[in-house]
Tab-separated table of C-alpha atoms and ligand atoms in Angstrom:
chain	number	residue	atom	x	y	z
I	8	MET	CA	143.690	91.400	115.909
I	9	LYS	CA	147.017	90.036	116.676
I	10	LYS	CA	148.458	88.168	113.315
I	11	ILE	CA	149.629	84.579	113.963
I	12	TYR	CA	151.462	82.816	111.175
I	13	THR	CA	151.195	79.003	110.956
I	14	LEU	CA	152.959	76.672	108.924
I	15	ALA	CA	151.099	73.503	108.005
I	16	ILE	CA	152.134	70.358	106.682
I	17	ASP	CA	149.918	67.581	105.565
I	18	THR	CA	150.811	64.356	104.185
I	19	SER	CA	148.396	62.039	105.210
I	20	CYS	CA	147.835	60.323	101.987
I	21	ASP	CA	149.074	61.001	98.413
I	22	ASP	CA	149.931	64.830	98.534
I	23	THR	CA	152.742	66.309	99.996
I	24	SER	CA	151.343	69.807	100.930
I	25	VAL	CA	152.506	72.699	103.038
I	26	ALA	CA	150.882	75.929	103.307
I	27	VAL	CA	151.557	79.270	105.347
I	28	LEU	CA	148.670	81.392	106.903
I	29	CYS	CA	148.312	84.497	108.627
I	30	ASN	CA	145.484	83.716	110.857
I	31	ASP	CA	142.699	82.605	108.388
I	32	ARG	CA	144.243	83.853	105.372
I	33	VAL	CA	146.039	81.644	103.090
I	34	LEU	CA	149.632	83.336	102.248
I	35	ALA	CA	150.864	79.996	100.419
I	36	ASN	CA	149.495	76.553	99.850
I	37	ILE	CA	151.905	74.084	97.907
I	38	VAL	CA	150.764	70.748	96.865
I	39	SER	CA	152.648	68.120	95.218
I	40	SER	CA	150.662	65.532	93.778
I	41	GLN	CA	151.731	61.649	93.717
I	42	ILE	CA	149.109	60.510	91.348
I	43	ASP	CA	151.684	59.662	88.159
I	44	ILE	CA	153.520	57.369	91.002
I	45	HIS	CA	150.423	55.373	92.242
I	46	LYS	CA	148.168	55.634	88.921
I	47	GLY	CA	149.840	52.666	87.618
I	48	TRP	CA	149.009	50.376	90.756
I	49	GLY	CA	145.238	51.333	90.852
I	50	GLY	CA	145.500	52.888	94.486
I	51	VAL	CA	148.013	54.547	96.705
I	52	VAL	CA	151.027	52.434	97.602
I	53	PRO	CA	151.801	53.235	100.945
I	54	ASN	CA	155.748	52.925	100.984
I	55	LEU	CA	155.796	54.538	97.586
I	56	ALA	CA	153.773	57.618	99.002
I	57	LYS	CA	156.468	57.559	102.372
I	58	ARG	CA	159.240	57.853	100.043
I	59	ALA	CA	157.785	60.315	97.709
I	60	HIS	CA	156.867	62.595	100.620
I	61	GLN	CA	160.471	62.017	101.887
I	62	GLU	CA	161.624	63.742	98.539
I	63	MET	CA	159.376	66.411	98.402
I	64	ILE	CA	159.059	67.385	101.814
I	65	ASP	CA	161.853	70.098	102.366
I	66	SER	CA	161.299	71.724	98.950
I	67	CYS	CA	157.570	72.091	99.556
I	68	VAL	CA	158.353	73.782	103.268
I	69	ASP	CA	161.114	76.189	101.381
I	70	LEU	CA	158.637	77.012	98.558
I	71	ALA	CA	155.571	77.748	100.793
I	72	LEU	CA	157.866	79.964	102.945
I	73	LYS	CA	159.036	82.015	99.982
I	74	ARG	CA	155.904	82.228	98.185
I	75	SER	CA	154.280	83.433	101.552
I	76	GLY	CA	156.661	86.076	101.266
I	77	LEU	CA	157.905	85.455	105.115
I	78	LYS	CA	160.905	83.527	103.937
I	79	ASP	CA	162.371	82.876	107.314
I	80	ILE	CA	161.096	80.179	109.553
I	81	LYS	CA	161.735	82.432	112.399
I	82	LYS	CA	158.527	84.256	111.598
I	83	ILE	CA	155.973	81.541	112.353
I	84	ASN	CA	154.393	81.508	115.452
I	85	VAL	CA	152.750	77.903	115.328
I	86	ILE	CA	153.638	74.790	113.424
I	87	ALA	CA	150.397	72.641	112.765
I	88	VAL	CA	150.741	68.866	111.384
I	89	THR	CA	148.351	66.347	110.534
I	90	TYR	CA	148.755	63.353	112.904
I	91	GLY	CA	145.734	61.416	111.490
I	92	PRO	CA	143.842	59.762	110.022
I	93	GLY	CA	145.786	58.480	106.974
I	94	LEU	CA	148.505	55.985	105.790
I	95	ALA	CA	150.902	55.390	108.756
I	96	PRO	CA	153.972	55.601	106.792
I	97	ALA	CA	152.757	58.687	105.075
I	98	LEU	CA	151.941	60.572	108.185
I	99	GLU	CA	155.021	59.880	109.575
I	100	VAL	CA	157.085	61.979	107.289
I	101	GLY	CA	155.030	65.076	108.031
I	102	VAL	CA	155.008	64.407	111.841
I	103	SER	CA	158.654	64.072	111.937
I	104	LYS	CA	159.483	67.191	109.731
I	105	ALA	CA	157.011	69.137	111.895
I	106	GLN	CA	158.670	67.982	115.070
I	107	GLU	CA	162.237	68.634	113.538
I	108	LEU	CA	161.066	72.228	112.555
I	109	ALA	CA	159.500	72.940	115.900
I	110	LEU	CA	162.295	71.811	117.959
I	111	LYS	CA	164.838	73.377	116.040
I	112	ASN	CA	163.230	76.753	115.904
I	113	ASN	CA	161.364	76.656	119.157
I	114	ILE	CA	157.955	77.080	117.752
I	115	PRO	CA	154.979	75.449	119.631
I	116	LEU	CA	153.353	72.467	117.592
I	117	VAL	CA	149.669	71.736	117.061
I	118	ALA	CA	148.468	68.328	116.106
I	119	VAL	CA	145.485	68.412	113.767
I	120	ASN	CA	143.038	65.835	112.710
I	121	HIS	CA	142.815	65.785	108.944
I	122	MET	CA	139.132	65.317	108.921
I	123	GLU	CA	138.603	68.590	111.054
I	124	GLY	CA	140.776	70.397	108.452
I	125	HIS	CA	138.300	69.367	105.538
I	126	ALA	CA	135.354	70.261	108.028
I	127	LEU	CA	136.653	73.539	108.079
I	128	SER	CA	137.957	74.417	104.468
I	129	VAL	CA	135.030	76.315	103.545
I	130	PHE	CA	136.219	78.967	106.133
I	131	LEU	CA	139.497	79.796	104.412
I	132	LYS	CA	140.082	83.223	103.068
I	133	ASN	CA	142.684	84.550	100.381
I	134	LYS	CA	145.569	86.972	101.071
I	135	VAL	CA	143.555	90.005	101.009
I	136	GLY	CA	140.963	88.264	103.509
I	137	LYS	CA	138.179	87.433	100.721
I	138	ASN	CA	136.608	84.139	101.913
I	139	TYR	CA	136.783	81.757	99.006
I	140	ALA	CA	133.781	79.920	99.929
I	141	LYS	CA	131.696	83.246	99.728
I	142	LEU	CA	130.576	83.153	103.549
I	143	PRO	CA	128.764	86.115	104.177
I	144	SER	CA	130.335	86.532	107.896
I	145	ASP	CA	133.582	86.338	109.656
I	146	ILE	CA	135.002	82.956	111.031
I	147	ASN	CA	134.450	84.438	114.901
I	148	LYS	CA	130.565	85.188	113.999
I	149	THR	CA	129.805	81.680	112.936
I	150	LYS	CA	126.520	80.388	114.350
I	151	PHE	CA	126.457	76.792	115.550
I	152	PRO	CA	125.579	74.074	115.234
I	153	LEU	CA	126.633	73.393	111.608
I	154	LEU	CA	126.352	70.118	109.621
I	155	ALA	CA	129.628	69.086	107.597
I	156	LEU	CA	129.291	66.490	105.128
I	157	LEU	CA	132.726	65.194	104.362
I	158	VAL	CA	133.253	63.121	101.373
I	159	SER	CA	136.775	61.740	100.208
I	160	GLY	CA	138.357	58.620	98.969
I	161	GLY	CA	138.703	57.414	102.644
I	162	HIS	CA	135.795	58.892	104.451
I	163	THR	CA	131.885	59.572	103.893
I	164	GLU	CA	130.727	61.430	107.325
I	165	LEU	CA	127.939	63.635	108.578
I	166	VAL	CA	129.574	65.418	111.207
I	167	LEU	CA	127.994	67.802	113.516
I	168	VAL	CA	129.910	70.893	114.494
I	169	GLU	CA	128.858	72.311	117.883
I	170	ASP	CA	131.583	74.825	118.093
I	171	PHE	CA	135.286	74.580	116.759
I	172	GLY	CA	136.823	71.650	118.181
I	173	LYS	CA	133.404	69.938	119.196
I	174	TYR	CA	132.322	67.118	116.649
I	175	LYS	CA	129.828	64.634	116.575
I	176	ILE	CA	129.754	62.113	113.876
I	177	ILE	CA	125.997	61.328	113.256
I	178	GLY	CA	126.298	59.314	110.184
I	179	GLN	CA	129.205	57.485	108.441
I	180	THR	CA	129.970	54.813	105.482
I	181	LEU	CA	129.743	51.440	106.967
I	182	ASP	CA	131.788	50.073	104.387
I	183	ASP	CA	133.274	51.750	101.453
I	184	ALA	CA	133.776	55.668	101.303
I	185	ALA	CA	131.931	57.265	98.269
I	186	GLY	CA	135.092	58.288	96.794
I	187	GLU	CA	136.126	54.656	96.905
I	188	ALA	CA	132.977	53.746	95.333
I	189	PHE	CA	133.636	55.738	92.303
I	190	ASP	CA	137.376	54.490	91.923
I	191	LYS	CA	136.273	50.955	92.416
I	192	ILE	CA	133.295	51.278	89.951
I	193	GLY	CA	135.730	53.051	87.760
I	194	ARG	CA	138.248	50.470	87.704
I	195	MET	CA	135.396	47.901	86.615
I	196	LEU	CA	134.547	50.126	83.814
I	197	GLY	CA	138.531	50.494	82.880
I	198	LEU	CA	138.411	54.067	83.647
I	199	GLY	CA	142.017	54.031	85.372
I	200	TYR	CA	142.584	55.316	88.959
I	201	PRO	CA	141.630	57.533	90.370
I	202	ALA	CA	138.222	57.404	88.510
I	203	GLY	CA	135.923	60.198	90.160
I	204	ALA	CA	136.477	62.844	87.608
I	205	VAL	CA	136.356	60.456	84.643
I	206	ILE	CA	133.373	59.232	85.608
I	207	ALA	CA	131.679	63.131	86.275
I	208	ARG	CA	133.024	63.703	82.601
I	209	PHE	CA	131.181	60.987	80.978
I	210	ALA	CA	128.300	61.505	83.171
I	211	GLU	CA	127.687	64.944	81.604
I	212	LYS	CA	126.840	63.313	78.026
I	213	GLY	CA	124.907	60.331	79.803
I	214	ASN	CA	121.364	59.494	80.463
I	215	ARG	CA	120.986	58.945	84.375
I	216	ASN	CA	118.346	56.953	84.036
I	217	ALA	CA	119.557	54.515	81.743
I	218	TYR	CA	120.543	51.864	84.200
I	219	LYS	CA	118.707	51.024	87.386
I	220	LEU	CA	121.174	50.969	90.353
I	221	PRO	CA	120.465	50.673	93.768
I	222	ARG	CA	120.396	53.301	96.746
I	223	PRO	CA	121.473	51.537	99.783
I	224	MET	CA	120.157	52.050	103.340
I	225	GLU	CA	118.087	54.585	101.247
I	226	HIS	CA	115.024	53.722	104.072
I	227	SER	CA	117.087	53.111	107.024
I	228	LYS	CA	116.469	55.160	109.979
I	229	ASN	CA	119.761	56.372	110.702
I	230	TYR	CA	122.125	58.666	108.936
I	231	ASP	CA	124.692	56.155	107.934
I	232	PHE	CA	125.857	55.472	104.494
I	233	SER	CA	126.718	52.139	102.450
I	234	PHE	CA	128.097	51.690	98.903
I	235	SER	CA	129.474	48.196	98.604
I	236	GLY	CA	125.764	46.922	97.564
I	237	LEU	CA	126.100	49.584	94.821
I	238	LYS	CA	129.618	48.083	93.811
I	239	THR	CA	128.164	44.719	93.890
I	240	ALA	CA	125.324	45.320	91.761
I	241	CYS	CA	127.453	47.338	89.323
I	242	LEU	CA	130.043	44.363	89.130
I	243	TYR	CA	127.283	42.066	88.278
I	244	GLN	CA	125.574	44.734	85.654
I	245	THR	CA	128.842	45.075	83.850
I	246	ASN	CA	129.723	41.572	83.554
I	247	ASP	CA	126.093	40.794	81.994
I	248	LEU	CA	126.280	43.983	79.809
I	249	LYS	CA	129.848	43.033	78.361
I	250	LYS	CA	128.582	39.490	77.461
I	251	GLU	CA	125.338	41.171	75.848
I	252	LEU	CA	127.412	43.876	74.294
I	253	GLY	CA	130.519	42.790	73.409
I	254	GLU	CA	133.626	45.322	74.185
I	255	LYS	CA	132.818	47.599	71.570
I	256	GLY	CA	129.124	47.965	72.541
I	257	PHE	CA	129.812	48.155	76.100
I	258	ALA	CA	132.148	51.014	75.316
I	259	LYS	CA	129.147	52.824	73.730
I	260	ILE	CA	127.467	52.761	76.754
I	261	ILE	CA	129.862	54.097	78.991
I	262	PRO	CA	128.424	57.639	79.597
I	263	ASP	CA	125.110	56.295	80.208
I	264	TYR	CA	126.622	54.025	83.084
I	265	CYS	CA	128.750	56.684	84.376
I	266	ALA	CA	125.731	58.900	84.599
I	267	SER	CA	123.739	56.070	86.251
I	268	VAL	CA	126.545	55.302	88.875
I	269	GLU	CA	127.049	59.294	89.650
I	270	GLU	CA	123.269	59.486	90.273
I	271	ALA	CA	123.033	56.746	92.424
I	272	ILE	CA	125.901	58.035	94.574
I	273	VAL	CA	124.706	61.538	94.923
I	274	ASP	CA	121.364	60.494	95.557
I	275	SER	CA	122.491	58.253	98.514
I	276	LEU	CA	124.807	61.233	99.897
I	277	ILE	CA	122.050	63.886	99.428
I	278	GLY	CA	119.217	61.536	100.716
I	279	LYS	CA	121.017	61.184	104.303
I	280	THR	CA	122.116	64.513	104.455
I	281	VAL	CA	118.526	66.272	104.216
I	282	LYS	CA	117.306	63.579	106.756
I	283	ALA	CA	120.045	64.816	109.142
I	284	ILE	CA	119.125	68.436	108.286
I	285	LYS	CA	115.296	68.132	109.267
I	286	GLU	CA	116.419	66.409	112.665
I	287	TYR	CA	119.177	68.842	113.618
I	288	LYS	CA	118.317	72.034	112.122
I	289	PRO	CA	121.738	73.361	111.555
I	290	LYS	CA	122.469	76.881	110.637
I	291	MET	CA	124.128	75.917	107.707
I	292	LEU	CA	125.698	73.019	105.723
I	293	VAL	CA	129.272	73.016	104.838
I	294	LEU	CA	131.150	70.286	102.731
I	295	GLY	CA	134.418	68.880	102.267
I	296	GLY	CA	136.580	66.330	100.507
I	297	GLY	CA	137.799	65.367	97.150
I	298	VAL	CA	134.491	64.039	95.652
I	299	VAL	CA	132.897	67.490	96.626
I	300	VAL	CA	134.153	69.181	93.538
I	301	ASN	CA	131.584	66.852	91.675
I	302	LYS	CA	129.263	69.291	89.860
I	303	ARG	CA	126.224	66.841	89.968
I	304	LEU	CA	126.511	66.591	93.839
I	305	ARG	CA	126.737	70.478	94.161
I	306	ALA	CA	123.827	71.283	91.887
I	307	LYS	CA	121.418	68.525	93.396
I	308	LEU	CA	122.581	69.521	96.995
I	309	ARG	CA	121.963	73.411	96.052
I	310	LYS	CA	118.318	72.495	94.962
I	311	ALA	CA	117.409	70.231	97.881
I	312	LEU	CA	118.594	72.587	100.424
I	313	LYS	CA	116.815	75.493	98.891
I	314	ALA	CA	113.498	73.942	99.465
I	315	LEU	CA	114.771	73.647	103.088
I	316	ASN	CA	116.037	77.165	103.248
I	317	ILE	CA	119.451	76.288	104.944
I	318	PRO	CA	122.436	78.105	103.201
I	319	ILE	CA	125.375	75.763	101.951
I	320	TYR	CA	128.933	76.343	101.099
I	321	PHE	CA	131.341	74.581	99.451
I	322	PRO	CA	135.232	74.907	99.449
I	323	ASP	CA	136.933	76.204	96.609
I	324	LYS	CA	138.350	73.125	94.370
I	325	GLN	CA	141.807	73.541	95.527
I	326	PHE	CA	140.304	73.108	99.084
I	327	CYS	CA	138.519	70.079	98.469
I	328	GLN	CA	141.376	68.025	97.459
I	329	ASP	CA	143.907	67.200	100.435
I	330	ASN	CA	145.691	70.324	101.494
I	331	ALA	CA	147.587	71.956	104.207
I	332	ALA	CA	145.934	75.290	103.932
I	333	MET	CA	142.805	73.643	106.138
I	334	ILE	CA	145.136	71.794	108.228
I	335	GLY	CA	146.721	75.416	109.056
I	336	LEU	CA	143.356	76.971	109.585
I	337	ALA	CA	142.230	74.173	112.075
I	338	GLY	CA	145.618	74.597	113.685
I	339	TYR	CA	145.531	78.033	113.955
I	340	LEU	CA	141.830	77.840	115.966
I	341	LYS	CA	143.473	75.192	117.980
I	342	PHE	CA	146.490	77.378	118.949
I	343	LEU	CA	144.116	80.063	120.071
I	344	ARG	CA	142.432	77.553	122.226
I	345	GLY	CA	145.583	76.810	123.593
I	346	GLU	CA	145.613	73.054	122.329
I	347	ILE	CA	149.752	72.735	121.750
I	348	VAL	CA	151.512	69.517	121.922
I	349	LYS	CA	152.763	69.319	125.291
I	350	ASP	CA	156.104	66.870	124.655
I	351	ILE	CA	156.837	67.148	121.146
I	352	PRO	CA	158.920	64.177	120.529
I	353	LEU	CA	156.248	62.035	121.906
I	354	LEU	CA	153.491	62.913	119.234
I	355	GLN	CA	153.039	59.939	117.238
I	356	ARG	CA	150.958	59.380	114.037
I	357	LYS	CA	147.629	58.016	114.618
I	358	PRO	CA	145.958	56.408	111.313
I	359	SER	CA	142.725	55.761	112.418
I	360	LEU	CA	141.971	58.691	114.435
I	361	GLY	CA	138.432	59.829	114.506
I	362	ILE	CA	137.001	63.274	114.302
I	363	GLU	CA	135.546	62.981	117.767
I	364	ASP	CA	138.686	61.556	119.212
I	365	ASP	CA	140.439	65.020	120.242
I	366	ASN	CA	137.171	66.852	121.020
P	412	AMP	P1	140.472	62.611	98.774
P	412	AMP	O1	140.162	61.420	99.242
P	412	AMP	O2	139.848	63.708	99.596
P	412	AMP	O3	142.122	63.162	98.081
P	412	AMP	O4	139.618	62.555	97.484
P	412	AMP	C1	139.918	61.831	96.248
P	412	AMP	C2	138.579	61.227	95.996
P	412	AMP	O5	137.626	62.170	95.297
P	412	AMP	C3	138.704	59.962	94.732
P	412	AMP	O6	138.232	58.993	95.251
P	412	AMP	C4	138.359	60.575	93.438
P	412	AMP	O7	137.880	59.551	92.602
P	412	AMP	C5	137.170	61.519	94.247
P	412	AMP	N1	136.900	62.542	93.120
P	412	AMP	C6	137.644	63.448	92.282
P	412	AMP	N2	136.889	64.179	91.566
P	412	AMP	C7	135.558	63.746	91.432
P	412	AMP	C8	134.567	64.119	90.965
P	412	AMP	N3	134.462	65.017	89.928
P	412	AMP	N4	133.321	63.408	91.354
P	412	AMP	C9	133.667	62.560	92.027
P	412	AMP	N5	134.564	62.088	92.806
P	412	AMP	C10	135.823	62.755	92.696
P	413	ZN	ZN1	141.406	64.258	102.606
């Protein structure tokens, strides 16, 4: 098979990431996290993100090329860049760097949807061709349709993958994303930002049935999600509990509360996923997004899908968080389909791009 070298860039949110791939193999994946910059603000501040991307992007490109062993950008066959969805000021940095590199070095450019990257992250292989997610067959032998459950700080979507590049959203959140729910409830509990991993750590020591919390839309006939009702229920309940127990007493129940919150979010995700699997009968379920590192979600989903006899694949932890490797893979497949940017200077970031928009 011909070797295609892809240089990929993702600056959609608060990670500056650059990767180099050879076909579907990751040769280098550099991620410069901005968490420390945004922590104190309780969320990502777009203009601070932009400045940090601008400061880091060149050194990330250099380091990715160096670590890949290619060293020289002239060996790259295609440049892939995230053009949406994401924060406009952040996306702009990656898009303009990709345009600059493509034009200067006369390399074709491919524009990638960030959510397509998450959907395909289980297909990534390491340098020596071993699939990180332990998929049994090669990417070109993939049987369709697949169902992808994408769960991040900004998105919660069930996507039917009819082929690479052919996506249909069958369910999505009507309000907050699941990661956002973890983060907002975490803030109420005084756990800092982002709170998903902290809630998960406390939850390991807590009783999942200690507090009764709603599973919004559990019985609705569609595959959509909603987490704002859970957030509101938590707000009222934590205010009452703080009054009743005092700050010290409230601190003692944090593990039980976190366990109950995690269970409510996980149950909501699994309920709709199982329902969609029964209806669409996909060949497998693949996952993507930052929330997908959650151990309880992984364990409960595995159990639920075993009963349905459907294989399930999770990305390696490093590819759940935002990363350019997944953009490189989606970009490589797009390049093989001939979907390159025709007029490079005219490519614009699309902050609200949907996964169905560039089918
Ligand atoms: P992303 O938007 O894909 O970068 O993912 C970030 C989101 O994942 C944030 O909302 C985090 O709170 C959430 N997150 C990270 N680790 C965990 C975890 N272990 N359990 C649940 N959510 C998590
Ligand atoms: Zn993401």
